[in-house]
Short mmCIF file of C-alpha atoms and ligand atoms in Angstrom, two decimals:
data_model
loop_
_atom_site.label_atom_id
_atom_site.label_comp_id
_atom_site.label_asym_id
_atom_site.label_seq_id
_atom_site.Cartn_x
_atom_site.Cartn_y
_atom_site.Cartn_z
CA MET N 1 -1.44 26.95 30.46
CA ARG N 2 -0.56 24.37 27.76
CA GLU N 3 0.98 20.87 27.68
CA GLU N 4 2.89 19.80 24.64
CA LEU N 5 1.38 16.96 22.58
CA VAL N 6 2.90 14.48 20.12
CA PHE N 7 1.32 12.82 16.94
CA VAL N 8 2.33 9.56 15.47
CA GLY N 9 1.13 9.14 11.92
CA VAL N 10 1.55 7.24 8.58
CA CYS N 11 1.23 8.81 4.95
CA ASP N 12 -1.51 6.30 3.88
CA ILE N 13 -2.56 5.38 0.37
CA ALA N 14 -4.95 8.39 0.09
CA GLY N 15 -1.55 10.44 0.66
CA HIS N 16 -2.67 11.86 4.02
CA VAL N 17 -0.74 11.76 7.25
CA ARG N 18 -3.22 10.00 9.83
CA GLY N 19 -2.50 8.82 13.17
CA LYS N 20 -3.28 9.76 16.90
CA GLY N 21 -1.72 12.10 19.45
CA PHE N 22 -0.89 11.78 23.12
CA PRO N 23 0.78 14.06 25.79
CA LEU N 24 4.57 14.39 25.42
CA SER N 25 5.17 12.72 28.90
CA GLU N 26 3.75 9.26 27.40
CA LEU N 27 6.28 9.33 24.73
CA PRO N 28 8.87 6.81 26.59
CA SER N 29 6.01 4.23 26.43
CA ARG N 30 4.91 5.04 23.07
CA ARG N 31 8.04 4.74 21.45
CA HIS N 32 7.50 0.94 21.62
CA LYS N 33 3.89 0.44 21.30
CA GLY N 34 3.03 3.16 19.25
CA VAL N 35 -0.62 4.25 18.87
CA GLY N 36 -3.84 1.95 18.16
CA TRP N 37 -4.93 1.55 14.68
CA THR N 38 -7.33 -0.53 12.69
CA HIS N 39 -7.07 -2.57 9.27
CA SER N 40 -9.91 -0.45 7.80
CA ASN N 41 -8.39 2.79 8.55
CA LEU N 42 -6.62 2.07 5.20
CA MET N 43 -9.95 2.53 3.42
CA GLN N 44 -10.20 6.07 4.74
CA SER N 45 -10.42 7.95 1.60
CA ALA N 46 -8.94 11.29 0.69
CA PHE N 47 -12.36 12.86 1.69
CA GLY N 48 -12.62 11.10 4.97
CA THR N 49 -15.25 8.87 4.35
CA ILE N 50 -14.38 5.30 4.93
CA PHE N 51 -14.93 3.11 1.59
CA GLU N 52 -16.49 -0.46 2.04
CA SER N 53 -13.72 -2.36 3.67
CA PRO N 54 -12.44 -6.01 3.23
CA PHE N 55 -11.54 -6.08 6.85
CA GLY N 56 -14.96 -4.58 8.19
CA THR N 57 -14.78 -3.29 11.70
CA ALA N 58 -12.60 -6.16 13.10
CA GLY N 59 -8.61 -6.08 14.22
CA ASP N 60 -6.22 -3.95 15.70
CA LEU N 61 -2.73 -2.64 14.54
CA MET N 62 0.00 -0.18 15.70
CA ILE N 63 1.41 2.75 14.26
CA VAL N 64 5.01 2.48 15.50
CA PRO N 65 6.95 5.69 15.68
CA ASP N 66 10.49 5.70 13.79
CA PRO N 67 12.79 7.77 15.90
CA ALA N 68 14.70 8.64 12.49
CA ALA N 69 11.40 10.41 11.50
CA GLU N 70 10.75 12.72 14.33
CA VAL N 71 9.79 16.23 13.79
CA ARG N 72 9.69 18.94 16.44
CA VAL N 73 9.20 22.62 15.07
CA ALA N 74 8.44 25.58 17.39
CA PHE N 75 6.95 27.88 14.88
CA ASP N 76 6.21 30.71 17.48
CA ALA N 77 5.12 31.11 20.99
CA ASP N 78 1.49 31.47 20.20
CA THR N 79 0.94 28.36 18.37
CA ALA N 80 1.46 24.76 19.23
CA VAL N 81 4.68 23.02 18.87
CA GLU N 82 4.48 20.85 15.98
CA HIS N 83 5.73 17.62 17.34
CA PHE N 84 5.08 14.27 15.21
CA PHE N 85 6.72 11.11 14.24
CA LEU N 86 6.26 9.11 11.05
CA GLY N 87 5.95 5.44 11.57
CA ASP N 88 5.16 2.00 10.36
CA LEU N 89 1.89 -0.14 10.57
CA ARG N 90 2.53 -3.09 12.60
CA ASN N 91 0.47 -6.07 13.77
CA THR N 92 0.04 -6.35 17.47
CA ASP N 93 2.80 -8.90 17.87
CA GLY N 94 5.36 -6.13 16.21
CA SER N 95 5.59 -7.61 12.85
CA PRO N 96 5.05 -5.46 9.59
CA TRP N 97 1.56 -5.39 8.28
CA GLU N 98 1.30 -6.51 5.01
CA CYS N 99 -0.80 -3.18 3.85
CA CYS N 100 1.92 -0.57 5.24
CA PRO N 101 2.83 1.83 2.66
CA ARG N 102 6.34 2.50 4.35
CA ASP N 103 7.34 -1.00 4.77
CA PHE N 104 6.31 -1.48 0.87
CA ALA N 105 8.93 1.35 0.13
CA ARG N 106 11.53 -0.58 2.46
CA ARG N 107 10.85 -3.93 0.81
CA GLY N 108 11.22 -2.05 -2.74
CA LEU N 109 14.53 -0.57 -1.70
CA ALA N 110 15.63 -4.03 -0.22
CA ALA N 111 14.73 -5.63 -3.67
CA LEU N 112 17.18 -3.22 -5.21
CA GLY N 113 19.99 -3.92 -2.83
CA LYS N 114 19.35 -7.64 -3.50
CA ALA N 115 19.35 -6.96 -7.39
CA ALA N 116 22.56 -5.14 -7.55
CA GLY N 117 24.08 -4.17 -4.29
CA VAL N 118 22.91 -0.62 -4.77
CA SER N 119 21.09 1.99 -2.89
CA LEU N 120 18.65 4.84 -4.12
CA LEU N 121 19.35 8.34 -3.48
CA SER N 122 16.40 10.58 -4.11
CA ALA N 123 15.18 14.14 -3.60
CA PHE N 124 11.58 15.00 -4.13
CA GLU N 125 10.73 18.42 -5.88
CA GLN N 126 7.28 19.41 -4.81
CA GLU N 127 4.87 22.11 -6.34
CA PHE N 128 1.92 23.62 -4.65
CA VAL N 129 -0.31 26.65 -4.67
CA TYR N 130 0.16 29.12 -1.80
CA THR N 131 -3.49 30.59 -1.26
CA GLY N 132 -2.00 33.53 0.79
CA ALA N 133 0.18 34.65 -2.21
CA ALA N 134 -0.74 37.84 -3.88
CA ASP N 135 -2.86 37.82 -7.20
CA LEU N 136 -0.42 38.55 -9.68
CA PRO N 137 -1.51 37.01 -13.27
CA ALA N 138 1.11 36.69 -15.82
CA HIS N 139 3.73 36.59 -13.19
CA ALA N 140 5.27 33.30 -13.78
CA TYR N 141 8.72 32.93 -12.06
CA SER N 142 8.63 36.57 -11.44
CA LEU N 143 10.42 38.32 -8.58
CA ALA N 144 7.12 39.95 -7.74
CA ALA N 145 5.33 36.46 -7.35
CA TRP N 146 8.13 35.37 -5.28
CA ARG N 147 7.95 38.52 -3.06
CA GLY N 148 4.11 38.05 -3.43
CA GLN N 149 4.16 35.24 -0.79
CA GLY N 150 5.03 37.72 2.13
CA THR N 151 7.00 35.80 4.83
CA PHE N 152 5.57 32.34 3.99
CA GLY N 153 8.70 31.11 2.12
CA GLU N 154 11.07 32.43 5.14
CA THR N 155 8.63 30.48 7.28
CA LEU N 156 8.59 27.34 5.51
CA VAL N 157 12.36 27.19 4.84
CA ALA N 158 12.89 27.75 8.67
CA ALA N 159 10.50 24.90 9.40
CA LEU N 160 12.01 22.55 6.93
CA ARG N 161 15.46 23.24 8.66
CA ALA N 162 14.18 22.65 12.02
CA ALA N 163 12.57 19.56 10.90
CA GLY N 164 16.15 18.20 9.93
CA LEU N 165 15.83 18.64 6.32
CA SER N 166 18.21 20.59 4.00
CA PRO N 167 16.17 23.16 1.95
CA ASP N 168 17.55 23.48 -1.66
CA SER N 169 15.31 25.90 -2.93
CA PHE N 170 12.01 27.70 -2.87
CA LEU N 171 10.75 29.45 -5.95
CA PRO N 172 7.81 30.97 -7.85
CA GLU N 173 6.50 28.47 -10.31
CA TYR N 174 4.79 28.82 -13.64
CA GLY N 175 1.11 28.62 -12.40
CA GLU N 176 -0.79 31.39 -10.54
CA ARG N 177 0.22 31.50 -6.80
CA GLN N 178 2.02 28.32 -7.52
CA PHE N 179 5.57 27.57 -5.77
CA GLU N 180 7.96 24.78 -5.48
CA MET N 181 10.38 23.54 -3.01
CA THR N 182 13.02 21.16 -3.11
CA VAL N 183 15.23 19.52 -0.25
CA ALA N 184 18.61 17.70 -0.61
CA PRO N 185 18.68 14.15 -1.72
CA ALA N 186 18.53 11.54 0.96
CA ALA N 187 18.96 7.75 0.82
CA GLY N 188 16.59 5.04 1.19
CA ILE N 189 13.27 5.51 2.93
CA ALA N 190 14.44 8.91 4.52
CA ALA N 191 13.86 10.52 1.07
CA ALA N 192 10.10 9.74 1.20
CA ASP N 193 10.05 10.59 4.98
CA GLN N 194 11.42 13.88 3.86
CA ALA N 195 8.83 14.41 1.23
CA VAL N 196 6.13 13.70 3.74
CA ILE N 197 7.60 16.23 6.29
CA ALA N 198 8.06 18.85 3.49
CA ARG N 199 4.43 18.71 2.63
CA GLU N 200 3.27 18.97 6.26
CA MET N 201 5.69 21.86 6.90
CA ALA N 202 4.41 23.87 4.08
CA ARG N 203 0.71 22.97 5.23
CA SER N 204 1.61 24.02 8.61
CA ALA N 205 3.60 27.34 7.52
CA ALA N 206 0.50 28.20 5.45
CA VAL N 207 -1.95 27.43 8.26
CA ARG N 208 0.10 29.60 10.45
CA HIS N 209 -0.38 32.55 7.95
CA GLY N 210 -4.12 31.96 7.95
CA HIS N 211 -3.82 29.98 4.36
CA ARG N 212 -3.45 26.91 2.81
CA ALA N 213 -0.67 25.13 0.62
CA VAL N 214 -2.39 23.08 -1.86
CA PHE N 215 -0.95 20.13 -3.27
CA SER N 216 -3.61 18.81 -5.46
CA PRO N 217 -2.50 17.63 -8.90
CA VAL N 218 -4.45 20.48 -10.50
CA LEU N 219 -6.52 23.04 -9.07
CA THR N 220 -8.66 23.72 -12.50
CA ALA N 221 -9.21 21.40 -15.38
CA ASP N 222 -7.37 23.47 -17.74
CA GLY N 223 -4.85 24.98 -15.28
CA LEU N 224 -1.09 24.08 -14.64
CA GLY N 225 -0.41 21.07 -12.63
CA ASN N 226 1.33 20.56 -9.28
CA GLY N 227 3.91 17.92 -10.13
CA VAL N 228 6.14 15.65 -7.70
CA HIS N 229 9.35 15.08 -9.43
CA VAL N 230 11.71 12.55 -7.98
CA HIS N 231 15.51 12.87 -8.70
CA MET N 232 17.11 9.56 -8.44
CA SER N 233 20.69 8.17 -8.42
CA LEU N 234 22.29 4.92 -7.44
CA ARG N 235 25.05 4.68 -5.04
CA ASP N 236 27.09 1.33 -4.80
CA ALA N 237 27.95 -0.57 -1.72
CA ALA N 238 30.82 1.77 -0.99
CA GLY N 239 28.55 4.85 -1.56
CA ALA N 240 30.00 5.81 -4.39
CA PRO N 241 27.89 7.27 -7.34
CA ALA N 242 26.93 4.31 -9.89
CA SER N 243 24.31 6.15 -12.37
CA TYR N 244 26.97 8.14 -14.78
CA ALA N 245 29.06 6.73 -17.34
CA PRO N 246 30.89 8.91 -19.84
CA GLY N 247 30.60 7.83 -23.55
CA GLU N 248 27.42 5.64 -22.96
CA PRO N 249 23.89 6.89 -24.57
CA MET N 250 22.80 9.92 -22.38
CA GLY N 251 25.49 9.23 -19.93
CA LEU N 252 23.72 6.42 -18.37
CA SER N 253 25.70 3.59 -16.71
CA PRO N 254 24.47 0.10 -17.68
CA LEU N 255 23.10 -0.10 -14.07
CA MET N 256 20.96 3.05 -14.15
CA ARG N 257 20.00 2.33 -18.00
CA ARG N 258 18.47 -0.89 -16.62
CA PHE N 259 17.24 0.72 -13.59
CA CYS N 260 15.36 3.35 -15.91
CA ALA N 261 14.26 0.40 -18.08
CA GLY N 262 12.62 -1.30 -15.46
CA ILE N 263 10.78 1.75 -14.46
CA LEU N 264 9.50 2.40 -18.10
CA GLU N 265 8.62 -1.30 -18.46
CA HIS N 266 6.35 -1.24 -15.48
CA LEU N 267 5.14 2.52 -15.80
CA PRO N 268 1.74 1.52 -17.37
CA ALA N 269 0.83 -0.28 -14.04
CA ILE N 270 2.64 1.81 -11.58
CA VAL N 271 1.20 5.08 -12.57
CA ALA N 272 -1.76 3.98 -10.56
CA LEU N 273 0.58 4.16 -7.53
CA THR N 274 2.20 7.40 -8.43
CA ALA N 275 -0.49 9.50 -9.92
CA PRO N 276 -3.46 8.06 -8.02
CA SER N 277 -6.39 10.13 -8.38
CA PRO N 278 -8.77 11.19 -11.22
CA VAL N 279 -7.33 14.73 -11.51
CA SER N 280 -3.92 13.40 -11.81
CA TYR N 281 -4.81 12.65 -15.30
CA LEU N 282 -5.75 16.26 -15.90
CA ARG N 283 -2.09 17.01 -15.30
CA LEU N 284 -0.61 14.35 -17.44
CA ARG N 285 -1.81 16.08 -20.73
CA PRO N 286 0.25 17.76 -23.40
CA ASN N 287 2.14 21.20 -23.16
CA ARG N 288 2.04 21.35 -19.36
CA TRP N 289 5.59 20.13 -18.84
CA ALA N 290 4.11 16.98 -17.58
CA PRO N 291 4.71 13.48 -19.14
CA THR N 292 2.15 11.89 -21.58
CA ALA N 293 4.17 9.09 -22.82
CA ILE N 294 6.52 6.28 -21.44
CA ASP N 295 9.87 7.82 -22.35
CA ILE N 296 13.09 8.82 -21.15
CA VAL N 297 14.75 11.83 -22.91
CA GLN N 298 17.74 14.04 -22.16
CA GLN N 299 16.72 17.37 -20.51
CA ASP N 300 13.16 17.27 -21.61
CA ARG N 301 10.64 18.46 -19.44
CA GLY N 302 8.02 16.67 -21.02
CA ALA N 303 9.32 13.15 -20.42
CA SER N 304 8.30 10.51 -18.06
CA LEU N 305 11.81 10.34 -17.05
CA ARG N 306 14.10 13.22 -17.86
CA VAL N 307 17.93 12.92 -17.76
CA CYS N 308 18.91 16.02 -15.83
CA PRO N 309 21.71 18.39 -17.02
CA VAL N 310 24.80 18.46 -15.03
CA PHE N 311 25.86 22.07 -14.46
CA LEU N 312 29.44 23.35 -15.21
CA PRO N 313 30.77 19.77 -15.49
CA GLY N 314 34.09 19.95 -13.97
CA GLU N 315 36.13 16.83 -12.83
CA ALA N 316 34.52 13.35 -13.69
CA SER N 317 33.80 12.79 -10.25
CA ASP N 318 31.83 15.84 -9.59
CA VAL N 319 29.88 15.10 -12.99
CA ALA N 320 29.03 11.51 -11.33
CA ARG N 321 27.82 13.07 -8.18
CA GLN N 322 25.58 15.51 -9.69
CA PHE N 323 24.37 13.26 -12.52
CA ASN N 324 20.59 12.12 -11.79
CA VAL N 325 17.39 11.01 -13.64
CA GLU N 326 14.16 12.76 -12.70
CA PHE N 327 10.88 10.76 -12.55
CA ARG N 328 7.98 13.24 -13.39
CA THR N 329 4.90 11.01 -13.48
CA ALA N 330 4.09 11.38 -9.72
CA ASP N 331 1.94 14.12 -7.75
CA ALA N 332 0.98 14.70 -4.28
CA ALA N 333 -2.13 12.58 -4.36
CA ALA N 334 0.36 9.70 -3.90
CA SER N 335 1.92 8.78 -0.71
CA PRO N 336 5.66 9.25 -1.34
CA TYR N 337 6.12 5.80 0.10
CA MET N 338 4.18 4.17 -2.67
CA VAL N 339 5.97 6.20 -5.19
CA LEU N 340 9.39 5.33 -3.92
CA GLY N 341 8.40 1.57 -3.34
CA ALA N 342 7.04 1.49 -6.82
CA LEU N 343 10.19 2.95 -8.49
CA ALA N 344 12.56 0.79 -6.32
CA PHE N 345 10.63 -2.19 -7.24
CA ALA N 346 10.39 -1.59 -10.92
CA GLY N 347 14.05 -0.48 -11.03
CA ALA N 348 15.33 -3.64 -9.33
CA ASP N 349 13.30 -5.61 -11.72
CA GLY N 350 14.88 -3.83 -14.71
CA ILE N 351 18.38 -4.52 -13.52
CA ALA N 352 17.61 -8.17 -12.49
CA ARG N 353 16.15 -8.94 -16.14
CA LYS N 354 18.88 -6.72 -17.71
CA LEU N 355 16.22 -4.83 -19.50
CA ASP N 356 16.84 -2.07 -22.21
CA LEU N 357 15.43 1.14 -22.84
CA PRO N 358 12.64 1.28 -25.18
CA SER N 359 13.33 3.03 -28.50
CA PRO N 360 12.14 6.41 -29.07
CA GLU N 361 10.07 5.35 -31.86
CA GLY N 362 8.20 2.96 -29.93
CA ARG N 363 7.01 5.41 -27.41
CA ARG N 364 3.67 4.13 -25.85
CA PRO N 365 1.31 6.67 -24.38
CA LEU N 366 0.70 6.86 -20.67
CA ALA N 367 -2.98 5.88 -19.29
CA THR N 368 -5.30 8.90 -19.71
CA SER N 369 -7.39 8.18 -16.70
CA LEU N 370 -7.15 6.64 -13.43
CA ALA N 371 -9.54 3.82 -14.38
CA GLU N 372 -7.57 2.64 -17.18
CA ALA N 373 -4.18 2.82 -14.94
CA LEU N 374 -5.98 0.87 -12.33
CA ASP N 375 -6.92 -1.80 -14.69
CA LEU N 376 -3.31 -2.07 -15.78
CA LEU N 377 -2.03 -2.21 -12.20
CA ALA N 378 -4.58 -5.17 -11.50
CA GLY N 379 -3.30 -7.03 -14.55
CA SER N 380 0.30 -6.74 -13.47
CA THR N 381 1.91 -9.87 -12.01
CA ALA N 382 4.79 -8.20 -11.13
CA ALA N 383 3.01 -5.48 -8.93
CA ARG N 384 0.97 -8.30 -7.32
CA GLY N 385 4.23 -9.96 -6.13
CA TRP N 386 5.57 -6.43 -5.01
CA LEU N 387 2.42 -5.31 -3.20
CA GLY N 388 1.10 -8.90 -2.23
CA PRO N 389 -2.44 -9.92 -3.13
CA VAL N 390 -4.04 -8.39 0.05
CA PHE N 391 -2.43 -5.06 -0.38
CA LEU N 392 -3.13 -4.84 -4.27
CA ASP N 393 -6.66 -5.87 -3.83
CA THR N 394 -7.22 -3.37 -1.11
CA TYR N 395 -5.74 -0.57 -3.03
CA LEU N 396 -7.58 -1.35 -5.99
CA GLN N 397 -10.97 -1.46 -4.03
CA HIS N 398 -10.22 1.82 -2.41
CA LYS N 399 -9.30 3.59 -5.69
CA ARG N 400 -12.11 2.31 -7.49
CA ALA N 401 -14.50 3.38 -4.74
CA GLU N 402 -13.02 6.70 -4.90
CA LEU N 403 -13.62 6.82 -8.63
CA ALA N 404 -17.51 5.80 -7.87
CA HIS N 405 -17.49 8.52 -5.19
CA VAL N 406 -16.68 11.15 -7.53
CA LYS N 407 -18.23 10.08 -10.70
CA ASP N 408 -21.17 12.42 -10.80
CA LEU N 409 -18.99 15.64 -10.35
CA SER N 410 -18.52 18.05 -13.31
CA LEU N 411 -14.81 18.71 -13.78
CA PRO N 412 -14.99 22.18 -11.99
CA GLU N 413 -16.56 20.32 -9.20
CA LEU N 414 -13.93 17.56 -9.35
CA CYS N 415 -10.95 19.73 -9.22
CA ALA N 416 -12.64 21.91 -6.45
CA ARG N 417 -13.31 18.67 -4.53
CA TYR N 418 -9.61 17.43 -4.84
CA ALA N 419 -8.25 21.14 -4.00
CA ALA N 420 -9.98 21.06 -0.96
CA VAL N 421 -8.44 17.94 0.48
CA TYR N 422 -4.82 17.88 -0.93
N1 LIG T 1 4.32 21.96 -13.14
C1 LIG T 1 4.70 20.97 -13.95
C2 LIG T 1 4.34 19.41 -13.66
O1 LIG T 1 3.06 19.38 -13.26
C3 LIG T 1 6.33 20.85 -14.09
C4 LIG T 1 6.82 22.21 -14.30
C5 LIG T 1 8.53 22.10 -13.90
O2 LIG T 1 9.25 21.66 -14.87
O3 LIG T 1 8.95 22.53 -13.05
O4 LIG T 1 4.95 18.52 -13.51
MG1 MG T 2 8.65 22.80 -11.06
#
């Protein structure tokens, strides 16, 4: 005998989806009041331990499910139906809590609307290692590696579709047992919701095969990284593409150029939000098709922002529709809400201040450690304004406690520790 359960959760600053469950029959009342939560849950680390919290043991919050972020996937008759909602952290009076990651993204997207009347369309391309794949060294991108994952890929793609996403690709990557999945772009907050859902579907499909999908930024100190690449384009108020302008440098419209300039201007600080673990900085090193500098380059996989190619450019309208810029400086230790919020706020600031792109000669390096990135985040007045002082200080306290928590581990131990939890 079995009774269906529902889970309501939020993808928190550790990048984990946490929340609570209840019987399906309780859903009507739970739609409004959600599930109970407390402020100090935000200090729950990637490793489960709750770090010392500015909130102590006091206070109550709610995670209120968003009907637009409901997933119900019945994998097979023998395993539980995966039924969950992503939601918002709210105070008990229903107002948004100032440290809600999803609200941070929503506020960033609103800032973009205010700065230029545009919306952000994005698609998250995510890499991970499937532990159930055949051991085939030296089989980067090969058909054998693709076949070597057995039926996991088919299960994953079916789950993504059943969850309401539009799978675009599933492929073997460069690293051993490494794969990548991409879904079609979505507007606004939905893109981050879908990134969270896609990760969970990969984890869930893997578990049903008796294995894991590991999203940690690196699995070994000198191995290849698992990146999260965000393909971004702007849409005007009428929904028309607004990123491309023929004849302009790299094809960027003035609006998109300023949007990208804002991201690069603030990248020293926001990388602490988009690449938020110590092992993230083992990925951001040379010769791994991962960024090491604050730069934008046409069709270069080593850049922080890559101006993507347009395939078989036909009519101008088709080029404008395909045209996008890829942010490559993120990984799955980050909540997609923190990534999207940071990109939207930074881009909106670039538009509002009419910033120009840095010259290729003035390329600055990216931070080489989380500690360095956190100091730059702490010193950013702009980030303090976007996050608000309470959220920023709590974030810094969380991440610095995480660094202290792992400070005595050797590099192999550190990688293993993160691979075990992401
Ligand atoms: N694995 C690389 C990264 O860490 C990216 C490889 C690719 O370009 O797809 O971002
Ligand atoms: Mg890739």
